[in-house]
Tab-separated table of C-alpha atoms and ligand atoms in Angstrom:
chain	number	residue	atom	x	y	z
A	1	MET	CA	8.891	9.928	32.833
A	2	THR	CA	10.113	13.364	34.009
A	3	ALA	CA	8.365	16.550	32.876
A	4	LEU	CA	11.334	17.370	30.646
A	5	GLU	CA	11.238	13.941	29.035
A	6	THR	CA	7.498	14.244	28.485
A	7	TRP	CA	7.961	17.562	26.689
A	8	LEU	CA	10.873	16.224	24.649
A	9	ARG	CA	8.726	13.308	23.515
A	10	VAL	CA	5.864	15.635	22.544
A	11	ALA	CA	8.344	17.902	20.736
A	12	VAL	CA	9.569	14.961	18.622
A	13	ALA	CA	6.299	13.041	18.176
A	14	LEU	CA	3.936	15.916	17.355
A	15	PRO	CA	5.719	17.367	14.282
A	16	LEU	CA	6.532	13.857	13.052
A	17	GLY	CA	2.895	12.811	13.446
A	18	LEU	CA	1.607	15.945	11.705
A	19	ALA	CA	4.008	15.361	8.793
A	20	VAL	CA	2.961	11.703	8.519
A	21	GLY	CA	-0.683	12.829	8.704
A	22	SER	CA	-0.054	15.211	5.807
A	23	PHE	CA	1.348	12.262	3.827
A	24	LEU	CA	-1.734	10.200	4.759
A	25	THR	CA	-4.036	12.787	3.155
A	26	VAL	CA	-2.219	11.970	-0.104
A	27	VAL	CA	-2.262	8.202	0.566
A	28	VAL	CA	-6.014	7.951	1.260
A	29	HIS	CA	-6.805	9.711	-2.027
A	30	ARG	CA	-4.253	8.228	-4.368
A	31	VAL	CA	-3.829	4.606	-3.257
A	32	PRO	CA	-7.486	3.569	-3.884
A	33	ALA	CA	-7.229	5.246	-7.309
A	34	GLY	CA	-4.033	3.324	-8.064
A	35	GLY	CA	-1.850	6.454	-8.260
A	36	SER	CA	1.679	7.061	-7.017
A	37	VAL	CA	1.997	8.615	-3.572
A	38	VAL	CA	5.260	10.318	-4.514
A	39	ARG	CA	4.495	11.939	-7.869
A	40	PRO	CA	3.139	14.281	-9.023
A	41	ARG	CA	3.216	16.965	-6.346
A	42	SER	CA	-0.123	17.818	-4.740
A	43	ARG	CA	-2.399	20.054	-6.788
A	44	CYS	CA	-5.626	21.848	-6.044
A	45	PRO	CA	-8.384	19.519	-7.319
A	46	SER	CA	-10.373	22.560	-8.522
A	47	CYS	CA	-7.871	24.683	-10.431
A	48	GLY	CA	-4.945	22.264	-10.815
A	49	GLU	CA	-2.467	24.736	-9.367
A	50	PRO	CA	0.466	22.926	-7.632
A	51	ILE	CA	0.360	23.472	-3.867
A	52	ARG	CA	3.354	25.516	-2.731
A	53	ALA	CA	5.543	24.316	0.124
A	54	ARG	CA	4.465	27.152	2.430
A	55	ASP	CA	0.803	26.253	1.802
A	56	ASN	CA	1.509	22.604	2.629
A	57	VAL	CA	2.380	22.973	6.329
A	58	PRO	CA	0.125	20.558	8.259
A	59	VAL	CA	-2.918	22.159	9.941
A	60	LEU	CA	-1.284	25.620	10.052
A	61	SER	CA	-1.596	26.317	6.316
A	62	TRP	CA	-5.239	25.289	6.325
A	63	LEU	CA	-5.920	27.712	9.197
A	64	LEU	CA	-3.958	30.570	7.581
A	65	LEU	CA	-5.723	30.020	4.234
A	66	ARG	CA	-9.031	29.740	6.136
A	67	GLY	CA	-9.690	26.424	4.388
A	68	ARG	CA	-9.459	27.808	0.825
A	69	CYS	CA	-7.098	27.341	-2.146
A	70	ARG	CA	-4.738	30.307	-2.483
A	71	SER	CA	-5.240	30.658	-6.224
A	72	CYS	CA	-8.904	29.811	-6.890
A	73	GLY	CA	-10.541	30.045	-3.464
A	74	ALA	CA	-12.080	26.544	-3.641
A	75	ARG	CA	-12.835	24.986	-0.264
A	76	ILE	CA	-10.264	22.592	1.174
A	77	PRO	CA	-12.257	20.016	3.173
A	78	VAL	CA	-11.756	20.143	6.952
A	79	ALA	CA	-11.058	16.388	6.722
A	80	TYR	CA	-7.465	17.225	5.675
A	81	PRO	CA	-6.373	19.119	8.798
A	82	LEU	CA	-8.428	16.726	10.955
A	83	LEU	CA	-6.557	13.715	9.570
A	84	GLU	CA	-3.265	15.517	10.228
A	85	LEU	CA	-4.299	16.414	13.783
A	86	ALA	CA	-5.508	12.877	14.485
A	87	THR	CA	-2.185	11.418	13.301
A	88	GLY	CA	-0.276	13.955	15.407
A	89	GLY	CA	-2.383	12.967	18.414
A	90	LEU	CA	-1.794	9.238	17.853
A	91	PHE	CA	1.983	9.783	17.587
A	92	VAL	CA	2.025	11.799	20.820
A	93	GLY	CA	-0.171	9.208	22.516
A	94	ALA	CA	2.089	6.315	21.480
A	95	ALA	CA	5.208	8.211	22.572
A	96	LEU	CA	3.777	8.974	26.018
A	97	ARG	CA	2.025	5.650	26.656
A	98	HIS	CA	4.990	3.477	25.645
A	99	PRO	CA	8.169	4.750	27.316
A	100	ASP	CA	10.353	2.189	25.546
A	101	PRO	CA	11.555	3.854	22.316
A	102	TRP	CA	11.542	0.574	20.312
A	103	ARG	CA	7.868	0.090	21.086
A	104	ALA	CA	6.903	3.765	20.607
A	105	ALA	CA	8.631	3.840	17.198
A	106	LEU	CA	6.722	0.695	16.192
A	107	LEU	CA	3.302	1.747	17.473
A	108	ALA	CA	3.177	5.347	16.198
A	109	PRO	CA	3.444	4.386	12.494
A	110	PHE	CA	1.281	1.312	13.148
A	111	LEU	CA	-1.516	3.582	14.400
A	112	ALA	CA	-1.030	5.820	11.334
A	113	VAL	CA	-1.421	2.777	9.034
A	114	LEU	CA	-4.590	1.771	10.917
A	115	LEU	CA	-5.980	5.286	10.497
A	116	ALA	CA	-5.244	5.417	6.754
A	117	LEU	CA	-6.749	1.941	6.209
A	118	SER	CA	-9.867	2.910	8.206
A	119	VAL	CA	-10.459	6.017	6.099
A	120	ILE	CA	-9.943	4.082	2.841
A	121	ASP	CA	-12.143	1.160	3.945
A	122	ALA	CA	-14.940	3.474	5.103
A	123	ARG	CA	-14.877	5.296	1.747
A	124	THR	CA	-14.211	2.475	-0.708
A	125	LYS	CA	-14.918	-0.751	1.258
A	126	ARG	CA	-11.441	-1.943	0.384
A	127	LEU	CA	-8.256	-2.513	2.383
A	128	PRO	CA	-5.584	-2.111	-0.317
A	129	ASN	CA	-2.863	-4.768	-0.477
A	130	ARG	CA	-0.541	-1.918	-1.481
A	131	ILE	CA	-0.687	-0.750	2.137
A	132	VAL	CA	-1.246	-4.005	4.064
A	133	TYR	CA	1.525	-6.120	2.456
A	134	PRO	CA	4.341	-3.552	2.834
A	135	SER	CA	3.187	-2.921	6.418
A	136	LEU	CA	3.460	-6.651	7.190
A	137	VAL	CA	6.944	-6.863	5.644
A	138	VAL	CA	8.239	-3.661	7.244
A	139	GLY	CA	6.641	-4.572	10.578
A	140	ALA	CA	8.244	-8.039	10.603
A	141	GLY	CA	11.625	-6.610	9.532
A	142	TYR	CA	11.453	-3.930	12.211
A	143	LEU	CA	10.585	-6.476	14.911
A	144	LEU	CA	13.534	-8.641	13.874
A	145	LEU	CA	15.857	-5.615	14.035
A	146	ALA	CA	14.459	-4.537	17.417
A	147	TRP	CA	14.877	-8.077	18.765
A	148	VAL	CA	18.483	-8.330	17.554
A	149	ALA	CA	19.189	-4.944	19.168
A	150	GLY	CA	17.761	-6.171	22.483
A	151	GLY	CA	14.483	-4.221	22.366
A	152	PRO	CA	11.491	-5.469	24.392
A	153	VAL	CA	9.694	-7.296	21.589
A	154	ASP	CA	8.659	-10.939	21.538
A	155	LEU	CA	9.102	-12.563	18.120
A	156	VAL	CA	7.438	-15.852	19.082
A	157	ARG	CA	4.319	-14.102	20.357
A	158	ALA	CA	4.341	-11.810	17.300
A	159	GLY	CA	4.117	-14.936	15.121
A	160	LEU	CA	1.473	-16.472	17.379
A	161	GLY	CA	-0.529	-13.234	17.317
A	162	LEU	CA	-0.419	-13.130	13.516
A	163	LEU	CA	-1.540	-16.768	13.242
A	164	ALA	CA	-4.212	-16.522	15.954
A	165	TYR	CA	-5.943	-13.305	14.868
A	166	GLY	CA	-5.346	-13.685	11.126
A	167	GLY	CA	-6.199	-17.394	11.219
A	168	GLY	CA	-9.283	-16.814	13.376
A	169	LEU	CA	-10.717	-14.273	10.955
A	170	LEU	CA	-9.733	-16.492	8.001
A	171	ILE	CA	-12.044	-19.170	9.395
A	172	VAL	CA	-14.826	-16.575	9.820
A	173	ALA	CA	-14.251	-15.347	6.240
A	174	LEU	CA	-14.407	-18.891	4.846
A	175	ILE	CA	-17.654	-19.603	6.722
A	176	SER	CA	-19.248	-16.217	5.951
A	177	PRO	CA	-17.540	-14.674	2.905
A	178	ARG	CA	-20.147	-11.913	2.620
A	179	GLY	CA	-19.481	-10.535	6.086
A	180	MET	CA	-15.723	-10.784	6.419
A	181	GLY	CA	-13.373	-10.200	3.489
A	182	MET	CA	-9.794	-11.283	2.811
A	183	GLY	CA	-8.742	-7.668	3.403
A	184	ASP	CA	-10.001	-7.974	6.971
A	185	VAL	CA	-8.057	-11.237	7.404
A	186	LYS	CA	-4.789	-9.586	6.290
A	187	LEU	CA	-5.444	-6.557	8.511
A	188	ALA	CA	-6.034	-8.897	11.479
A	189	ALA	CA	-2.745	-10.657	10.674
A	190	LEU	CA	-0.942	-7.287	10.755
A	191	ILE	CA	-2.581	-6.353	14.063
A	192	GLY	CA	-1.714	-9.774	15.518
A	193	LEU	CA	1.922	-9.443	14.420
A	194	VAL	CA	2.506	-5.968	15.859
A	195	LEU	CA	0.507	-6.325	19.073
A	196	GLY	CA	1.655	-9.910	19.625
A	197	ALA	CA	5.204	-8.540	19.911
A	198	LEU	CA	4.040	-6.640	23.004
A	199	GLY	CA	2.213	-9.629	24.506
A	200	LEU	CA	-0.711	-11.833	23.604
A	201	ARG	CA	-3.131	-9.992	25.907
A	202	TYR	CA	-2.771	-7.008	23.541
A	203	VAL	CA	-3.964	-9.234	20.696
A	204	ALA	CA	-6.774	-10.666	22.822
A	205	VAL	CA	-8.049	-7.188	23.742
A	206	ALA	CA	-7.714	-5.940	20.131
A	207	ALA	CA	-9.605	-8.969	18.780
A	208	GLY	CA	-12.294	-8.876	21.460
A	209	LEU	CA	-12.948	-5.159	20.975
A	210	GLY	CA	-12.629	-5.324	17.176
A	211	ILE	CA	-15.249	-8.055	16.911
A	212	LEU	CA	-17.465	-6.310	19.501
A	213	PHE	CA	-17.247	-2.956	17.658
A	214	GLY	CA	-17.820	-4.686	14.303
A	215	GLY	CA	-20.898	-6.487	15.610
A	216	VAL	CA	-22.350	-3.285	17.063
A	217	GLY	CA	-21.565	-1.499	13.780
A	218	ALA	CA	-23.264	-4.202	11.703
A	219	VAL	CA	-26.385	-4.119	13.896
A	220	ALA	CA	-26.427	-0.312	13.761
A	221	ALA	CA	-26.194	-0.448	9.943
A	222	LEU	CA	-29.117	-2.898	9.789
A	223	LEU	CA	-31.191	-0.686	12.105
A	224	ALA	CA	-30.309	2.325	9.936
A	225	GLY	CA	-31.870	0.534	6.978
A	226	ALA	CA	-28.921	-1.166	5.280
A	227	SER	CA	-29.887	-4.470	3.685
A	228	ARG	CA	-28.373	-7.716	4.929
A	229	GLU	CA	-26.509	-8.112	1.639
A	230	GLN	CA	-24.756	-4.766	1.915
A	231	ALA	CA	-21.300	-5.375	3.333
A	232	VAL	CA	-20.382	-3.280	6.350
A	233	PRO	CA	-16.654	-2.432	6.177
A	234	PHE	CA	-15.089	-4.179	9.172
A	235	GLY	CA	-11.632	-2.602	8.770
A	236	PRO	CA	-12.389	0.546	10.801
A	237	PHE	CA	-13.774	-1.563	13.674
A	238	LEU	CA	-10.804	-3.938	13.733
A	239	ALA	CA	-8.494	-0.906	13.584
A	240	ALA	CA	-10.360	0.834	16.417
A	241	GLY	CA	-10.079	-2.280	18.593
A	242	ALA	CA	-6.331	-2.416	17.926
A	243	ALA	CA	-5.899	1.304	18.654
A	244	VAL	CA	-7.709	1.004	22.000
A	245	ALA	CA	-5.532	-2.038	22.808
A	246	VAL	CA	-2.351	-0.024	22.115
A	247	PHE	CA	-3.356	2.379	24.867
A	248	VAL	CA	-5.211	0.362	27.516
A	249	ALA	CA	-4.844	-3.390	26.795
A	250	PRO	CA	-3.153	-4.296	30.135
A	251	GLU	CA	-5.794	-2.415	32.141
A	252	LEU	CA	-8.688	-3.905	30.151
A	253	ALA	CA	-7.244	-7.420	30.361
A	254	ASP	CA	-6.836	-7.101	34.162
A	255	LEU	CA	-10.355	-5.743	34.530
A	256	TYR	CA	-11.779	-8.595	32.456
A	257	LEU	CA	-9.919	-11.246	34.458
A	258	ARG	CA	-11.054	-9.654	37.741
A	259	LEU	CA	-14.666	-9.785	36.561
A	260	LEU	CA	-14.234	-13.494	35.784
A	261	THR	CA	-12.764	-14.472	39.153
A	262	PRO	CA	-15.269	-14.519	42.011
B	1	LIG	ZN1	-7.455	26.021	-6.562
């Protein structure tokens, strides 16, 4: 990638990612509550004043308003601009790490979906079907389109990835329904579908890391005093494993195989 191409990619991916991140701040609040993500327009939760377009610019508006509502002065949590920045960073990362535009355009929104689901799962211990099902349908449709257009995606491995990761966690959920929920199974199916299209080692790394992170998280929660009956949300750990795989799966897979061979 030339320096010019790198900058062009950042110039496209960063504003797109920030805009998607701004949309995610709406999604993570309204979807768990069952509300529409399109209507009504965003309002200040304190005074109910609709947020004007110029006060709705990602990150920048929050900085200019110094984190306060223009009309009533109520604090706007720093989580909003942070979510926007994180999404912008993930879009830039996907665009730079995956030179092929078909893959970059698949992985950037995929990472945004993982981020939104992680935030919702951490807050509500739920992975809403309203996000997971459309993501599966849109993801599968996109892969079909990319394949027809000659993009570097593998439909057979996408299907295998979905069945392997989703099916694997389904077995875990059936054996231990308290630990793993059906939401986790559907999320694993989505991860398997998208990463399988890039190659099965992406799925293997995502699953290995996801289960490792989840296990460490569950032990940490027990040590921190959570009871065995309290469910630890696994979604954020599965999502984190998938996100790491998006960026370094080939390197991690090579490293792992080298450690195995004497
Ligand atoms: Zn206000």
